[in-house]
Amino acid sequence: MRLLVEMLEPYEGRVYDPCCGSAGMFVQSERFVEAHGGQKTDISIFGQGSNPTTWRLAHMNLAIRGIEANLGAQPADSVLRNLHPDLKADYTQLLHKFLWILSHATLAKAPSIYNKPS
C-alpha cells in the first residue's frame, strides 16, 4: 500500500478507495501528506467496502488516528451500489482539485467463478 501511495503522491485533494477494506490506503495517504510537510486536512477521504466487519474496522482505524472520512452510511459493494456517484475527477481544474483513486483489491472473497474446483 505504501508503494502505491508513494507512486501517486497525493499531496492534496480527494482520495477515493472503492474497496477500502480496513482503510490502510487512507492511513498511508495521510502519512504521506504529513511526511511531505502537509496536514491531514490537505486530503479528503472517500471510500466504501462491502464487508460489514472490515467497514467497521475502517471507521475505527481512521477514528483512532483522527482522520475524517466519508465511507458511506453502510457497507456496500462499489460495483453494485456506488455510494459516491458524484465523486469524479475534475480534469478542468487539475491545479486546484485532485482525485486520487487508490485501490488494492483483495481476492479473499472473490466471486464464485474464481473459487470453482478444477
mmCIF file of C-alpha atoms in Angstrom:
data_model
loop_
_atom_site.group_PDB
_atom_site.id
_atom_site.type_symbol
_atom_site.label_atom_id
_atom_site.label_comp_id
_atom_site.label_asym_id
_atom_site.label_seq_id
_atom_site.Cartn_x
_atom_site.Cartn_y
_atom_site.Cartn_z
ATOM 1 C CA MET A 1 0.000 0.000 0.000
ATOM 2 C CA ARG A 2 2.775 2.384 0.843
ATOM 3 C CA LEU A 3 4.307 1.902 -2.621
ATOM 4 C CA LEU A 4 1.001 2.743 -4.342
ATOM 5 C CA VAL A 5 0.653 5.902 -2.285
ATOM 6 C CA GLU A 6 4.277 6.926 -2.934
ATOM 7 C CA MET A 7 3.765 6.455 -6.683
ATOM 8 C CA LEU A 8 0.623 8.617 -6.820
ATOM 9 C CA GLU A 9 1.912 11.321 -4.469
ATOM 10 C CA PRO A 10 -1.450 12.518 -3.111
ATOM 11 C CA TYR A 11 -0.214 15.815 -1.631
ATOM 12 C CA GLU A 12 -3.726 17.304 -1.583
ATOM 13 C CA GLY A 13 -7.250 16.748 -2.830
ATOM 14 C CA ARG A 14 -9.691 13.896 -2.649
ATOM 15 C CA VAL A 15 -8.568 10.306 -2.129
ATOM 16 C CA TYR A 16 -11.019 7.536 -3.038
ATOM 17 C CA ASP A 17 -10.702 3.794 -2.464
ATOM 18 C CA PRO A 18 -13.667 1.822 -3.829
ATOM 19 C CA CYS A 19 -12.580 -1.301 -1.895
ATOM 20 C CA CYS A 20 -11.204 0.322 1.237
ATOM 21 C CA GLY A 21 -11.058 -2.732 3.497
ATOM 22 C CA SER A 22 -9.696 -1.594 6.855
ATOM 23 C CA ALA A 23 -8.585 1.810 5.436
ATOM 24 C CA GLY A 24 -4.857 1.110 5.133
ATOM 25 C CA MET A 25 -4.573 3.203 1.950
ATOM 26 C CA PHE A 26 -6.087 6.161 3.735
ATOM 27 C CA VAL A 27 -3.695 5.858 6.666
ATOM 28 C CA GLN A 28 -0.740 5.661 4.256
ATOM 29 C CA SER A 29 -2.048 8.671 2.298
ATOM 30 C CA GLU A 30 -2.301 10.720 5.481
ATOM 31 C CA ARG A 31 1.213 9.673 6.498
ATOM 32 C CA PHE A 32 2.495 10.650 3.042
ATOM 33 C CA VAL A 33 0.945 14.108 3.294
ATOM 34 C CA GLU A 34 2.385 14.741 6.770
ATOM 35 C CA ALA A 35 5.821 13.367 5.759
ATOM 36 C CA HIS A 36 5.922 15.966 2.973
ATOM 37 C CA GLY A 37 5.074 18.938 5.159
ATOM 38 C CA GLY A 38 1.318 18.896 4.740
ATOM 39 C CA GLN A 39 -1.545 18.409 7.159
ATOM 40 C CA LYS A 40 -4.102 15.615 7.243
ATOM 41 C CA THR A 41 -6.739 18.198 6.305
ATOM 42 C CA ASP A 42 -4.991 18.635 2.930
ATOM 43 C CA ILE A 43 -6.737 15.497 1.704
ATOM 44 C CA SER A 44 -10.365 14.414 1.840
ATOM 45 C CA ILE A 45 -11.036 10.702 2.274
ATOM 46 C CA PHE A 46 -13.828 8.822 0.486
ATOM 47 C CA GLY A 47 -14.338 5.097 0.236
ATOM 48 C CA GLN A 48 -16.550 2.124 0.729
ATOM 49 C CA GLY A 49 -16.413 -1.575 1.357
ATOM 50 C CA SER A 50 -18.885 -4.416 1.129
ATOM 51 C CA ASN A 51 -17.801 -6.412 4.172
ATOM 52 C CA PRO A 52 -19.580 -5.094 7.291
ATOM 53 C CA THR A 53 -16.780 -6.179 9.644
ATOM 54 C CA THR A 54 -13.927 -4.524 7.744
ATOM 55 C CA TRP A 55 -16.125 -1.472 7.069
ATOM 56 C CA ARG A 56 -16.469 -1.030 10.852
ATOM 57 C CA LEU A 57 -12.727 -1.678 11.297
ATOM 58 C CA ALA A 58 -12.025 1.055 8.726
ATOM 59 C CA HIS A 59 -14.084 3.530 10.753
ATOM 60 C CA MET A 60 -12.220 2.546 13.911
ATOM 61 C CA ASN A 61 -8.809 2.649 12.189
ATOM 62 C CA LEU A 62 -9.441 6.184 10.955
ATOM 63 C CA ALA A 63 -11.054 7.391 14.187
ATOM 64 C CA ILE A 64 -8.126 6.377 16.402
ATOM 65 C CA ARG A 65 -5.834 8.353 14.090
ATOM 66 C CA GLY A 66 -8.099 11.402 13.934
ATOM 67 C CA ILE A 67 -8.691 11.039 10.194
ATOM 68 C CA GLU A 68 -12.082 12.227 8.948
ATOM 69 C CA ALA A 69 -13.607 10.205 6.116
ATOM 70 C CA ASN A 70 -16.791 9.505 4.221
ATOM 71 C CA LEU A 71 -17.134 5.731 3.911
ATOM 72 C CA GLY A 72 -20.848 5.821 3.261
ATOM 73 C CA ALA A 73 -23.706 5.266 5.686
ATOM 74 C CA GLN A 74 -23.463 1.486 5.428
ATOM 75 C CA PRO A 75 -21.290 -1.187 3.795
ATOM 76 C CA ALA A 76 -21.855 -1.551 0.050
ATOM 77 C CA ASP A 77 -20.180 -3.073 -2.988
ATOM 78 C CA SER A 78 -18.766 -0.240 -5.123
ATOM 79 C CA VAL A 79 -19.664 -2.000 -8.379
ATOM 80 C CA LEU A 80 -23.223 -2.942 -7.478
ATOM 81 C CA ARG A 81 -24.049 0.136 -5.382
ATOM 82 C CA ASN A 82 -21.767 3.140 -5.642
ATOM 83 C CA LEU A 83 -22.212 5.280 -2.530
ATOM 84 C CA HIS A 84 -20.295 8.211 -4.063
ATOM 85 C CA PRO A 85 -21.812 8.703 -7.556
ATOM 86 C CA ASP A 86 -20.950 12.411 -7.634
ATOM 87 C CA LEU A 87 -17.266 11.849 -6.900
ATOM 88 C CA LYS A 88 -15.444 12.435 -10.170
ATOM 89 C CA ALA A 89 -12.026 13.607 -11.238
ATOM 90 C CA ASP A 90 -12.092 17.260 -12.252
ATOM 91 C CA TYR A 91 -9.712 17.450 -15.208
ATOM 92 C CA THR A 92 -10.590 21.073 -15.950
ATOM 93 C CA GLN A 93 -9.129 22.303 -12.677
ATOM 94 C CA LEU A 94 -6.188 19.961 -12.147
ATOM 95 C CA LEU A 95 -4.168 22.705 -10.495
ATOM 96 C CA HIS A 96 -6.814 23.197 -7.831
ATOM 97 C CA LYS A 97 -8.605 19.871 -7.382
ATOM 98 C CA PHE A 98 -7.324 16.348 -7.472
ATOM 99 C CA LEU A 99 -8.991 12.993 -7.184
ATOM 100 C CA TRP A 100 -6.670 10.152 -6.357
ATOM 101 C CA ILE A 101 -8.231 6.733 -6.774
ATOM 102 C CA LEU A 102 -6.333 4.140 -4.784
ATOM 103 C CA SER A 103 -7.379 0.537 -4.605
ATOM 104 C CA HIS A 104 -5.773 -2.716 -3.642
ATOM 105 C CA ALA A 105 -8.493 -5.233 -4.373
ATOM 106 C CA THR A 106 -8.319 -8.469 -2.478
ATOM 107 C CA LEU A 107 -9.210 -11.942 -3.670
ATOM 108 C CA ALA A 108 -10.053 -13.030 -0.134
ATOM 109 C CA LYS A 109 -13.730 -13.091 -1.036
ATOM 110 C CA ALA A 110 -13.567 -13.369 -4.806
ATOM 111 C CA PRO A 111 -16.635 -14.135 -6.891
ATOM 112 C CA SER A 112 -17.584 -17.799 -7.051
ATOM 113 C CA ILE A 113 -16.213 -18.141 -10.591
ATOM 114 C CA TYR A 114 -12.715 -17.953 -9.090
ATOM 115 C CA ASN A 115 -13.442 -20.465 -6.365
ATOM 116 C CA LYS A 116 -14.721 -23.331 -8.528
ATOM 117 C CA PRO A 117 -12.814 -26.601 -8.140
ATOM 118 C CA SER A 118 -10.817 -27.664 -11.222
#
